[in-house]
Short mmCIF file of C-alpha atoms in Angstrom, two decimals:
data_model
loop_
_atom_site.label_atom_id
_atom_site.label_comp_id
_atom_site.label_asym_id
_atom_site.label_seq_id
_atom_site.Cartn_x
_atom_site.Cartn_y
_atom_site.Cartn_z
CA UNK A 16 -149.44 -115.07 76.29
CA UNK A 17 -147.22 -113.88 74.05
CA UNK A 18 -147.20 -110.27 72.55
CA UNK A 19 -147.91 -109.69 69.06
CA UNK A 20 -144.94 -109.33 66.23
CA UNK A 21 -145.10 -107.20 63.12
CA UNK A 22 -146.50 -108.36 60.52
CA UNK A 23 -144.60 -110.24 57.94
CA UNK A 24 -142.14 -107.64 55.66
CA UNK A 25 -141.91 -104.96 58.49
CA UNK A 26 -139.09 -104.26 60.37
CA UNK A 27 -139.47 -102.96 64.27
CA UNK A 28 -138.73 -99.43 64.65
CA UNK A 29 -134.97 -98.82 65.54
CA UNK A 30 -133.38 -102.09 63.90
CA UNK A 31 -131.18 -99.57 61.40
CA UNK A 32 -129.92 -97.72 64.38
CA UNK A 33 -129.02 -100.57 65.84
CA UNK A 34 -127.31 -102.18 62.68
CA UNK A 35 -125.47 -99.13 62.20
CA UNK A 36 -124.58 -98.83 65.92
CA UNK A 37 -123.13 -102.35 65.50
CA UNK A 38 -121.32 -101.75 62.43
CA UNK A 39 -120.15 -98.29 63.71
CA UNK A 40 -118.49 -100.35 67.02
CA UNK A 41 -117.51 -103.46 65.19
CA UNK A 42 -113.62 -103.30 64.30
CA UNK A 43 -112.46 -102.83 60.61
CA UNK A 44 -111.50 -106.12 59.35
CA UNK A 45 -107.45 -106.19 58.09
CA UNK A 46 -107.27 -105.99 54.22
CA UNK A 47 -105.57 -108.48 52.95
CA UNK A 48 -102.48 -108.46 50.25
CA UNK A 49 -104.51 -107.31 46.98
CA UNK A 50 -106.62 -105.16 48.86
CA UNK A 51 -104.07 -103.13 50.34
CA UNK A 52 -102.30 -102.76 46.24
CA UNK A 53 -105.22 -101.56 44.96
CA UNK A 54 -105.77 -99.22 47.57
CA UNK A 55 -102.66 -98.33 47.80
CA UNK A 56 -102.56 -97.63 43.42
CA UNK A 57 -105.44 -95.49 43.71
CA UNK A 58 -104.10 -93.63 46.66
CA UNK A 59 -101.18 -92.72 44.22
CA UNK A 60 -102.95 -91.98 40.82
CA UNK A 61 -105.17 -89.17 43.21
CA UNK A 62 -102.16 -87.84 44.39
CA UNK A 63 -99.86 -87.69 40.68
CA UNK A 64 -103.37 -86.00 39.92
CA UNK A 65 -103.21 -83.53 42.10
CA UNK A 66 -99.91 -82.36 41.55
CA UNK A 67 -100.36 -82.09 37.51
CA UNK A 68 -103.35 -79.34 38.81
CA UNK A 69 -100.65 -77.00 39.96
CA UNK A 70 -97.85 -77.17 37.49
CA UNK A 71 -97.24 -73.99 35.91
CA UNK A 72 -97.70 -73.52 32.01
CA UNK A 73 -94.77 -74.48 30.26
CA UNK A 74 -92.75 -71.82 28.89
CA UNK A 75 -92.90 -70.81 25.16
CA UNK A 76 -90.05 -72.52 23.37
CA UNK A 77 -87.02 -69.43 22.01
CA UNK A 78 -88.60 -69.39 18.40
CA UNK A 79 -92.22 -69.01 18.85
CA UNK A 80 -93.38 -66.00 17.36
CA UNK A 81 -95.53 -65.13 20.52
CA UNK A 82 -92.44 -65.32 22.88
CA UNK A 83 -90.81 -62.39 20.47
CA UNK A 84 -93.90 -60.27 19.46
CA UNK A 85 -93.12 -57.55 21.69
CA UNK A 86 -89.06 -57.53 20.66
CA UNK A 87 -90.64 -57.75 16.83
CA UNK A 88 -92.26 -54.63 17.72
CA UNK A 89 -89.84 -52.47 19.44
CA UNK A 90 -87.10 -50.06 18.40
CA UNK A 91 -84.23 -51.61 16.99
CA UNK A 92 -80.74 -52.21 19.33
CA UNK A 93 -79.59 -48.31 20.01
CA UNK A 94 -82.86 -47.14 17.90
CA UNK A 95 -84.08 -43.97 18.68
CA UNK A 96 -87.44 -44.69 20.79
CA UNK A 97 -89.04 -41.22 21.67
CA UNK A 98 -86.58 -39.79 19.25
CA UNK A 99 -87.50 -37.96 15.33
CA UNK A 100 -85.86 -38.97 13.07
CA UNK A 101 -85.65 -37.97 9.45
CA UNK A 102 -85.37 -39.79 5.80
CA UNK A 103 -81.10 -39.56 4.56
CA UNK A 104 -80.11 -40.82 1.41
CA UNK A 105 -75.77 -41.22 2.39
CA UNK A 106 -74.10 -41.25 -0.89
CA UNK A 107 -70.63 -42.43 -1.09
CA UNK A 108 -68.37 -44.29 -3.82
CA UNK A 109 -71.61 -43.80 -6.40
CA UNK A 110 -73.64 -46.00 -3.63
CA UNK A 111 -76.77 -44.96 -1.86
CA UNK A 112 -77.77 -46.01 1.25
CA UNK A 113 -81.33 -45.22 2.66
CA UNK A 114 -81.56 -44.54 6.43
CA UNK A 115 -83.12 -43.22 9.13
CA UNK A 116 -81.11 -40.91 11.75
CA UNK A 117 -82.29 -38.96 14.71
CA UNK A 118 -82.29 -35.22 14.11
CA UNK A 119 -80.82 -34.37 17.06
CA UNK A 120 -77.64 -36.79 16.47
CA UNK A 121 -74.83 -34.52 15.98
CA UNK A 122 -72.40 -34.35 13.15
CA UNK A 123 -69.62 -37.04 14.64
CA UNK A 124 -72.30 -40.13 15.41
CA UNK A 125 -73.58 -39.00 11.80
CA UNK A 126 -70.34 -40.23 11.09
CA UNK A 127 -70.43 -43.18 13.22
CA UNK A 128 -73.58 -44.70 11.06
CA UNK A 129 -71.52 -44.11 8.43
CA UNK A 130 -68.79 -45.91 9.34
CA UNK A 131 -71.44 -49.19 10.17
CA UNK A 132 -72.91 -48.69 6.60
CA UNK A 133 -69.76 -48.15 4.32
CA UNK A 134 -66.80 -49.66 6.77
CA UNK A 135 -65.08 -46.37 6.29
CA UNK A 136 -63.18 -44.67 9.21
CA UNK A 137 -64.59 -41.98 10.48
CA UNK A 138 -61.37 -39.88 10.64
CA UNK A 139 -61.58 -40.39 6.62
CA UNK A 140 -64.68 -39.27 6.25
CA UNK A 141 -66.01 -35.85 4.77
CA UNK A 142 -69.34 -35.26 4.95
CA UNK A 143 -71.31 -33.02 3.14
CA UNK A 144 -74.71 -31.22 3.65
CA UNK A 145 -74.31 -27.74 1.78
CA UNK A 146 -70.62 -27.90 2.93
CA UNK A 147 -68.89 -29.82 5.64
CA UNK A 148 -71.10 -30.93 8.56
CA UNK A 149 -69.71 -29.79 11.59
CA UNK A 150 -69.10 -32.99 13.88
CA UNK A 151 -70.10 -30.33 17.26
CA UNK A 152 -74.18 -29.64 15.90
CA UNK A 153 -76.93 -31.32 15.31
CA UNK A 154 -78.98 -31.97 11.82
CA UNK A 155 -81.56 -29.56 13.09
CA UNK A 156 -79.02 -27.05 14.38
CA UNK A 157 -77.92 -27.67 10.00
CA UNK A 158 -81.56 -27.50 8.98
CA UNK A 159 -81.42 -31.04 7.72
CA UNK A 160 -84.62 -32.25 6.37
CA UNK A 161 -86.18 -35.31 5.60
CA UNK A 162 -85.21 -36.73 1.96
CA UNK A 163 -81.87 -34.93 2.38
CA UNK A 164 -79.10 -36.16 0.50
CA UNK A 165 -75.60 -36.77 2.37
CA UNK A 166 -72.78 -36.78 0.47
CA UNK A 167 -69.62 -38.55 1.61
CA UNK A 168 -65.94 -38.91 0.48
CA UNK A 169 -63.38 -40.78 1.60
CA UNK A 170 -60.37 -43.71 0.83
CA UNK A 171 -59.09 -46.19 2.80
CA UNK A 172 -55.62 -45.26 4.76
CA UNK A 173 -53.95 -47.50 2.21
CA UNK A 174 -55.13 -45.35 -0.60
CA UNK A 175 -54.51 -42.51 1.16
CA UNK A 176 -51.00 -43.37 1.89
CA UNK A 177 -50.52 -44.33 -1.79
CA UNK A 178 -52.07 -41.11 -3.31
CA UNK A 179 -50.57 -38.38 -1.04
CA UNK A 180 -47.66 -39.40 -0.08
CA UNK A 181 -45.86 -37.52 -3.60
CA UNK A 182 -48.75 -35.19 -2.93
CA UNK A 183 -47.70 -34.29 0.87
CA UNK A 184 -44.01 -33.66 -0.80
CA UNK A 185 -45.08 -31.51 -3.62
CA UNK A 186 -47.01 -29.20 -0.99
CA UNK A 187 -44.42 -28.91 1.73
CA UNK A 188 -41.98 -28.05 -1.01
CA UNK A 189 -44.06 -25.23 -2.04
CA UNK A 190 -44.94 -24.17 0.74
CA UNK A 191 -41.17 -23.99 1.75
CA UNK A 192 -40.84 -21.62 -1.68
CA UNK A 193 -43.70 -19.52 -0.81
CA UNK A 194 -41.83 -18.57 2.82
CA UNK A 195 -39.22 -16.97 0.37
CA UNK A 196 -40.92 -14.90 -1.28
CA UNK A 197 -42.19 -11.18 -0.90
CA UNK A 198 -45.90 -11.04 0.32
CA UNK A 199 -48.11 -12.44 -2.74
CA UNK A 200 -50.35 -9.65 -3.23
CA UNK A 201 -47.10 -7.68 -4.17
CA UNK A 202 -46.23 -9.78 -6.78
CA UNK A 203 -46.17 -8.19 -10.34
CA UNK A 204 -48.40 -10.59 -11.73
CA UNK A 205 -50.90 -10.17 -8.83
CA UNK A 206 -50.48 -6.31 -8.48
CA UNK A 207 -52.11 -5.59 -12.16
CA UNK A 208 -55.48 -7.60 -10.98
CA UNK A 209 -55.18 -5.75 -7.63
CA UNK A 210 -54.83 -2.50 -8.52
CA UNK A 211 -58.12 -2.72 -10.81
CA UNK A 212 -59.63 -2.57 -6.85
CA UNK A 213 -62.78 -4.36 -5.27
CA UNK A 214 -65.10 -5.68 -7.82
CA UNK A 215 -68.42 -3.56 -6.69
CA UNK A 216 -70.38 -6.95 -7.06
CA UNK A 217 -68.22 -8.87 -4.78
CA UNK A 218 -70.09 -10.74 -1.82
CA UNK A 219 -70.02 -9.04 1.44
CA UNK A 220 -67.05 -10.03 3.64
CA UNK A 221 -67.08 -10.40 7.75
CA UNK A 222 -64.28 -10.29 9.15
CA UNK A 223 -62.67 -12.58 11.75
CA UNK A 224 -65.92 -14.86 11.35
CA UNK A 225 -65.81 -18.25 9.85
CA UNK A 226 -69.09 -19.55 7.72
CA UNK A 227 -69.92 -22.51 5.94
CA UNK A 228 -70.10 -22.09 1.94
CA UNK A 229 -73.42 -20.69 0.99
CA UNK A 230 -75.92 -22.47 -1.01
CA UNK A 231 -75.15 -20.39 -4.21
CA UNK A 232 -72.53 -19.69 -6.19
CA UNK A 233 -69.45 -17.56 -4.87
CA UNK A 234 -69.33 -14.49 -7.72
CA UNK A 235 -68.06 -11.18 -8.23
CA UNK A 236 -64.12 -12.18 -8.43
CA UNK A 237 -61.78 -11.83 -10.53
CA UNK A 238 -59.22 -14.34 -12.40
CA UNK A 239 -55.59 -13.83 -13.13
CA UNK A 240 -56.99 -11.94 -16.00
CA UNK A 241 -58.83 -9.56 -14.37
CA UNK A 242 -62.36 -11.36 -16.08
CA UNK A 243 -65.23 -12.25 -13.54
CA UNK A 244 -65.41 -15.35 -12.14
CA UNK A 245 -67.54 -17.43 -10.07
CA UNK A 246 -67.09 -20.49 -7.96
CA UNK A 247 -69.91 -23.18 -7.47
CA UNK A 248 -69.50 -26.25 -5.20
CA UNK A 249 -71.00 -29.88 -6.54
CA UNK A 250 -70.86 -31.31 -3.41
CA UNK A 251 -73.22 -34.24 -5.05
CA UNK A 252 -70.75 -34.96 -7.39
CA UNK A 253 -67.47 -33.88 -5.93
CA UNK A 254 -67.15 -31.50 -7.98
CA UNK A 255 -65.62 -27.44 -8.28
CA UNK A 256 -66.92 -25.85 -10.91
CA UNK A 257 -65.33 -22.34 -12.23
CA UNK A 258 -67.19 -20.50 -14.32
CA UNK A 259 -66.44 -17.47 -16.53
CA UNK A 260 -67.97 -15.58 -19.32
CA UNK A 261 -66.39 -17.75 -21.82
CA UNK A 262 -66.63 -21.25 -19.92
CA UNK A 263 -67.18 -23.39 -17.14
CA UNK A 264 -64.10 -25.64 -15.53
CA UNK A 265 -65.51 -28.41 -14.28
CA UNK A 266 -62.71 -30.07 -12.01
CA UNK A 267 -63.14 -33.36 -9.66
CA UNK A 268 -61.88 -31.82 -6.12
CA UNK A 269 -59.67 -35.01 -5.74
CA UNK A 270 -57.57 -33.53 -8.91
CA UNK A 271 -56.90 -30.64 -6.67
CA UNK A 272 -53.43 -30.80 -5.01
CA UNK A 273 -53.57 -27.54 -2.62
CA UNK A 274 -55.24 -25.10 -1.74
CA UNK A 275 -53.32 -21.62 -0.92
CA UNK A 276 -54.60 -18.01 -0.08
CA UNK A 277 -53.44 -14.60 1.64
CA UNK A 278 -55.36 -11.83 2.74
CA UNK A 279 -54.73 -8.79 0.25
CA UNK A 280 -53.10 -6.22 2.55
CA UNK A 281 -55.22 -3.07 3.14
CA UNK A 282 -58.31 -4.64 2.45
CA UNK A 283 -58.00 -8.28 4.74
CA UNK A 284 -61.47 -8.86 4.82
CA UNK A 285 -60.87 -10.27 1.33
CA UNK A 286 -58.12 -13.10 0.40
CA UNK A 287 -56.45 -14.45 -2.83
CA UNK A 288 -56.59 -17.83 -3.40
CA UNK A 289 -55.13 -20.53 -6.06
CA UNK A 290 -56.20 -23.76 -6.55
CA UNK A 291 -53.07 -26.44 -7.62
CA UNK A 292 -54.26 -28.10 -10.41
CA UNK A 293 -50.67 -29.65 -11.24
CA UNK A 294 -47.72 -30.37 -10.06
CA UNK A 295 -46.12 -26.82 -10.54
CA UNK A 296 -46.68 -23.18 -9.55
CA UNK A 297 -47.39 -22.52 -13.10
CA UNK A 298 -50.63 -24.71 -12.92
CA UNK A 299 -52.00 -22.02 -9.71
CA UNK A 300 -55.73 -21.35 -10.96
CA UNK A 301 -55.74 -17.78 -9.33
CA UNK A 302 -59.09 -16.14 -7.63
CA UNK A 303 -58.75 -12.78 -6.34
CA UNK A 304 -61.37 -10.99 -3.82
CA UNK A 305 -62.70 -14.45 -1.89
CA UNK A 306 -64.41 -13.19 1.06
CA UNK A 307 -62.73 -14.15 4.40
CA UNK A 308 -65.17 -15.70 6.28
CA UNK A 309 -65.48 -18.62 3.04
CA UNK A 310 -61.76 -19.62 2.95
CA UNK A 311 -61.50 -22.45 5.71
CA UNK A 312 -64.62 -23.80 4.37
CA UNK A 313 -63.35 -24.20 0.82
CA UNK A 314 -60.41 -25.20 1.82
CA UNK A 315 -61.93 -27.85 3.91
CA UNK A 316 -64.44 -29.10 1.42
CA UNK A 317 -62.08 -29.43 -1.64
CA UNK A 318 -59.07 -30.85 0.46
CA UNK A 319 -60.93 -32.44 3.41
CA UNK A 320 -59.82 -32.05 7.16
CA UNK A 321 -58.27 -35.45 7.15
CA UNK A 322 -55.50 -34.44 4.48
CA UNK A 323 -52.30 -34.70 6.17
CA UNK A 324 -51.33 -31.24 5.07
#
């Protein structure tokens, strides 16, 4: 008799085990030509996929402004990062120039920014901040502050050579006359001023001490004709002024020639001084009782230290 099968639309318990057991066991078939392309295409586009995942980012191009932002916001090249720096205003050749400048930069790479602004040699340079600024100290070892004005004067070394050279003749030749001559404070013409004595308003004297000029007038001394006279600096406009009871000489410092002085004997702590304004002895602009410690820094600031004299 035979057994009973299920009933119509049922399958037997286990037939999909034993389908997949089959399949599982029964060899892969070989793919043929366009199988194995497309297989081989997809195989390929994964894999170019894959590799565009890890690429870096690319690299911001030279001119985009995020590449710079932090160069845009740093110190400019040999700025002074960490550094204070103050407000100048550099005048020179009736030109201003606004800049900023470490206060701790001495007086020589002062000079140095100056020669990057105006082209002008630093050798050639004078530079003024109430008097010459030494090129050995700092602005705040000077007390520069912030707004200060910086006066400069200089020439080219071909105007220089053109200008001095009768100039540098004129000077040696008087200075070759002076060697001649008895001691000037025994002069005639000098004694009758000396002998009048120390003006009692004359500004103290140290001696053996060298000072830059003061910020006010130098007064209390006498002229060739034994009136009072006082000597004020324009350093902002290159200027000497002498002033008397009567008047006030107002002379551009480049219309000076030379500058001479000797310390009156008996009382050296005081010099008399002349100021060339011509090409002759008999245009000496005599100043008697200049206090010692102010004569290398007149000197220096009406003939400059780069005068080859």
């Amino acid at each position: 008799m035979a057994a009973a099968g299920a009933p119509d639309g049922m399958e037997e318990p286990g037939m999909d085990t034993e389908a997949e057991t089959v399949a599982a066991e029964e060899p892969a078939r070989p793919l043929n030509c366009m199988e194995a392309e497309a297989a081989a295409g997809a195989a390929t586009e994964d894999s170019c996929a894959a590799r565009g995942s890890l690429q870096p980012a690319p690299a911001q191009p030279p001119g985009d402004p995020a590449a710079q932002a932090s160069v845009s916001n740093g110190e400019d090249a040999g700025g002074g990062a960490g550094r204070e720096l103050v407000d100048l205003k550099i005048i020179w050749n009736k030109t201003k120039h606004d800049v900023k400048f470490p206060l701790d930069s001495t007086g020589s790479e002062l000079k140095q920014k100056i020669h990057s602004i105006t082209g002008l040699p630093p050798a050639m340079q004078k530079v003024m901040y109430k008097g010459l600024v030494p090129e050995d100290k700092t602005l705040r070892e000077i007390k520069v502050t912030s707004g200060a004005k910086i006066m400069v004067v200089g020439s080219t070394i071909n105007d220089v050579l053109a200008v001095n050279t009768p100039k540098d003749a004129a000077q040696q030749d008087a200075k070759a006359e002076e060697s001649k001559k008895e001691p000037l404070c025994r002069q005639k013409q000098h004694r009758k001023v000396l002998d009048k004595g120390k003006p009692e308003d004359v500004m103290p004297s140290v001696k053996g001490a060298q000072e830059r000029l003061p910020t006010v007038p130098l007064s209390g001394m006498y002229n060739k004709s034994g009136g009072k006279v006082r000597l004020t600096f324009k350093l902002e406009q290159d200027q000497l002024w002498i002033g008397t009871k009567e008047r006030t000489e107002k002379l551009p410092m480049g219309s000076i020639k030379n500058v001479v002085s000797e310390p009156i004997e008996g009382h050296e702590d005081y010099h008399m001084m002349a100021f060339q304004l011509g090409p002759t002895e008999a245009s000496y602009y005599w100043v008697y009782w200049v206090p010692t410690q102010y004569v290398d820094a007149i000197k220096d600031t009406v003939l400059g230290k780069w005068q080859y004299f």
